[in-house]
Amino acid sequence: MAETKQPNKDQQITVLKGEDKQKYVTWPVWKKEKSKFDWEYDSKETCFIIKGKVTVTPKDGGSAVSFAAGDVVIFEKGLKCVWDIQEDVEKYYNFE
């Protein structure tokens, strides 16, 4: 069973540990180099971080959440945030 690592204000971002990577390998892969950018989620996204290190900060004043390779991250629909990619990231992702 996965455990919650770092939920933030109102559970807009949830980080899980202990998930089996094999559950995600059929999903599309997204890659991005070290960078910083604004993002808004029009739908809920679940992703498995294959490699990299990222901090996402909600624009509503919620706490910044950091995650890295091996983590599963859930971003809720409507989240407006800033992505700060400290190490090139690669992830499996799925939008609901």
mmCIF file of C-alpha atoms in Angstrom:
data_model
loop_
_atom_site.group_PDB
_atom_site.id
_atom_site.type_symbol
_atom_site.label_atom_id
_atom_site.label_comp_id
_atom_site.label_asym_id
_atom_site.label_seq_id
_atom_site.Cartn_x
_atom_site.Cartn_y
_atom_site.Cartn_z
ATOM 1 C CA MET A 1 0.000 0.000 0.000
ATOM 2 C CA ALA A 2 1.341 3.419 -0.940
ATOM 3 C CA GLU A 3 1.804 6.044 1.729
ATOM 4 C CA THR A 4 1.242 9.759 1.341
ATOM 5 C CA LYS A 5 4.569 11.574 1.466
ATOM 6 C CA GLN A 6 3.712 15.265 1.129
ATOM 7 C CA PRO A 7 0.132 16.443 0.772
ATOM 8 C CA ASN A 8 -0.246 20.217 0.592
ATOM 9 C CA LYS A 9 -3.028 22.709 1.270
ATOM 10 C CA ASP A 10 -6.423 21.268 0.287
ATOM 11 C CA GLN A 11 -4.687 18.212 -1.215
ATOM 12 C CA GLN A 12 -4.096 19.969 -4.566
ATOM 13 C CA ILE A 13 -0.853 18.025 -4.908
ATOM 14 C CA THR A 14 -0.306 14.595 -3.381
ATOM 15 C CA VAL A 15 2.958 12.653 -3.497
ATOM 16 C CA LEU A 16 2.881 8.871 -2.982
ATOM 17 C CA LYS A 17 5.723 6.433 -2.360
ATOM 18 C CA GLY A 18 5.850 2.685 -2.767
ATOM 19 C CA GLU A 19 3.883 2.394 -6.001
ATOM 20 C CA ASP A 20 4.845 -0.254 -8.562
ATOM 21 C CA LYS A 21 6.313 1.402 -11.667
ATOM 22 C CA GLN A 22 4.838 -1.358 -13.854
ATOM 23 C CA LYS A 23 1.350 0.084 -13.313
ATOM 24 C CA TYR A 24 2.384 3.167 -15.306
ATOM 25 C CA VAL A 25 4.684 1.988 -18.124
ATOM 26 C CA THR A 26 1.879 1.937 -20.720
ATOM 27 C CA TRP A 27 1.202 5.669 -20.203
ATOM 28 C CA PRO A 28 2.759 8.359 -22.447
ATOM 29 C CA VAL A 29 6.140 9.798 -21.436
ATOM 30 C CA TRP A 30 6.825 13.523 -20.976
ATOM 31 C CA LYS A 31 10.347 14.962 -20.769
ATOM 32 C CA LYS A 32 11.488 18.462 -19.880
ATOM 33 C CA GLU A 33 14.885 20.026 -19.243
ATOM 34 C CA LYS A 34 15.808 22.072 -16.185
ATOM 35 C CA SER A 35 13.490 25.117 -16.270
ATOM 36 C CA LYS A 36 10.816 27.127 -14.456
ATOM 37 C CA PHE A 37 7.325 27.821 -15.846
ATOM 38 C CA ASP A 38 3.673 28.497 -14.958
ATOM 39 C CA TRP A 39 1.104 25.725 -15.412
ATOM 40 C CA GLU A 40 -2.656 25.263 -14.966
ATOM 41 C CA TYR A 41 -4.388 21.874 -14.772
ATOM 42 C CA ASP A 42 -7.616 21.667 -16.804
ATOM 43 C CA SER A 43 -8.051 18.088 -15.597
ATOM 44 C CA LYS A 44 -6.644 15.817 -12.902
ATOM 45 C CA GLU A 45 -3.216 14.356 -13.695
ATOM 46 C CA THR A 46 -1.486 11.372 -12.157
ATOM 47 C CA CYS A 47 2.169 10.780 -12.998
ATOM 48 C CA PHE A 48 5.057 8.494 -12.090
ATOM 49 C CA ILE A 49 8.420 10.275 -11.978
ATOM 50 C CA ILE A 50 10.984 8.196 -13.898
ATOM 51 C CA LYS A 51 13.882 10.584 -13.295
ATOM 52 C CA GLY A 52 14.579 14.130 -12.176
ATOM 53 C CA LYS A 53 13.794 16.457 -9.298
ATOM 54 C CA VAL A 54 10.967 19.029 -9.244
ATOM 55 C CA THR A 55 9.323 21.512 -6.873
ATOM 56 C CA VAL A 56 5.783 22.698 -7.659
ATOM 57 C CA THR A 57 4.359 25.749 -5.877
ATOM 58 C CA PRO A 58 0.611 26.471 -5.973
ATOM 59 C CA LYS A 59 -0.230 30.083 -6.871
ATOM 60 C CA ASP A 60 -2.970 30.212 -4.207
ATOM 61 C CA GLY A 61 -0.427 30.380 -1.392
ATOM 62 C CA GLY A 62 -0.282 26.648 -0.723
ATOM 63 C CA SER A 63 2.972 25.028 0.329
ATOM 64 C CA ALA A 64 5.576 24.074 -2.256
ATOM 65 C CA VAL A 65 5.794 20.324 -2.868
ATOM 66 C CA SER A 66 9.003 18.573 -3.967
ATOM 67 C CA PHE A 67 9.227 15.164 -5.617
ATOM 68 C CA ALA A 68 11.759 13.037 -7.459
ATOM 69 C CA ALA A 69 12.356 9.730 -9.251
ATOM 70 C CA GLY A 70 10.160 6.911 -7.954
ATOM 71 C CA ASP A 71 7.365 9.174 -6.682
ATOM 72 C CA VAL A 72 3.773 9.149 -7.893
ATOM 73 C CA VAL A 73 2.276 12.640 -7.992
ATOM 74 C CA ILE A 74 -1.402 13.592 -8.295
ATOM 75 C CA PHE A 75 -2.316 17.117 -9.427
ATOM 76 C CA GLU A 76 -5.953 18.112 -8.926
ATOM 77 C CA LYS A 77 -8.060 19.772 -11.630
ATOM 78 C CA GLY A 78 -7.976 23.576 -11.376
ATOM 79 C CA LEU A 79 -4.517 23.785 -9.803
ATOM 80 C CA LYS A 80 -2.552 26.860 -10.912
ATOM 81 C CA CYS A 81 1.122 26.517 -10.077
ATOM 82 C CA VAL A 82 4.757 27.131 -10.907
ATOM 83 C CA TRP A 83 6.939 24.180 -11.913
ATOM 84 C CA ASP A 84 10.618 24.473 -10.948
ATOM 85 C CA ILE A 85 12.555 21.614 -12.531
ATOM 86 C CA GLN A 86 15.908 21.354 -10.731
ATOM 87 C CA GLU A 87 17.041 18.207 -12.616
ATOM 88 C CA ASP A 88 15.811 17.202 -16.080
ATOM 89 C CA VAL A 89 12.546 15.322 -15.568
ATOM 90 C CA GLU A 90 10.951 12.350 -17.286
ATOM 91 C CA LYS A 91 7.535 11.021 -16.256
ATOM 92 C CA TYR A 92 4.720 8.683 -17.231
ATOM 93 C CA TYR A 93 1.456 10.659 -17.149
ATOM 94 C CA ASN A 94 -2.293 10.267 -17.423
ATOM 95 C CA PHE A 95 -5.052 12.907 -17.477
ATOM 96 C CA GLU A 96 -8.558 12.053 -16.259
#
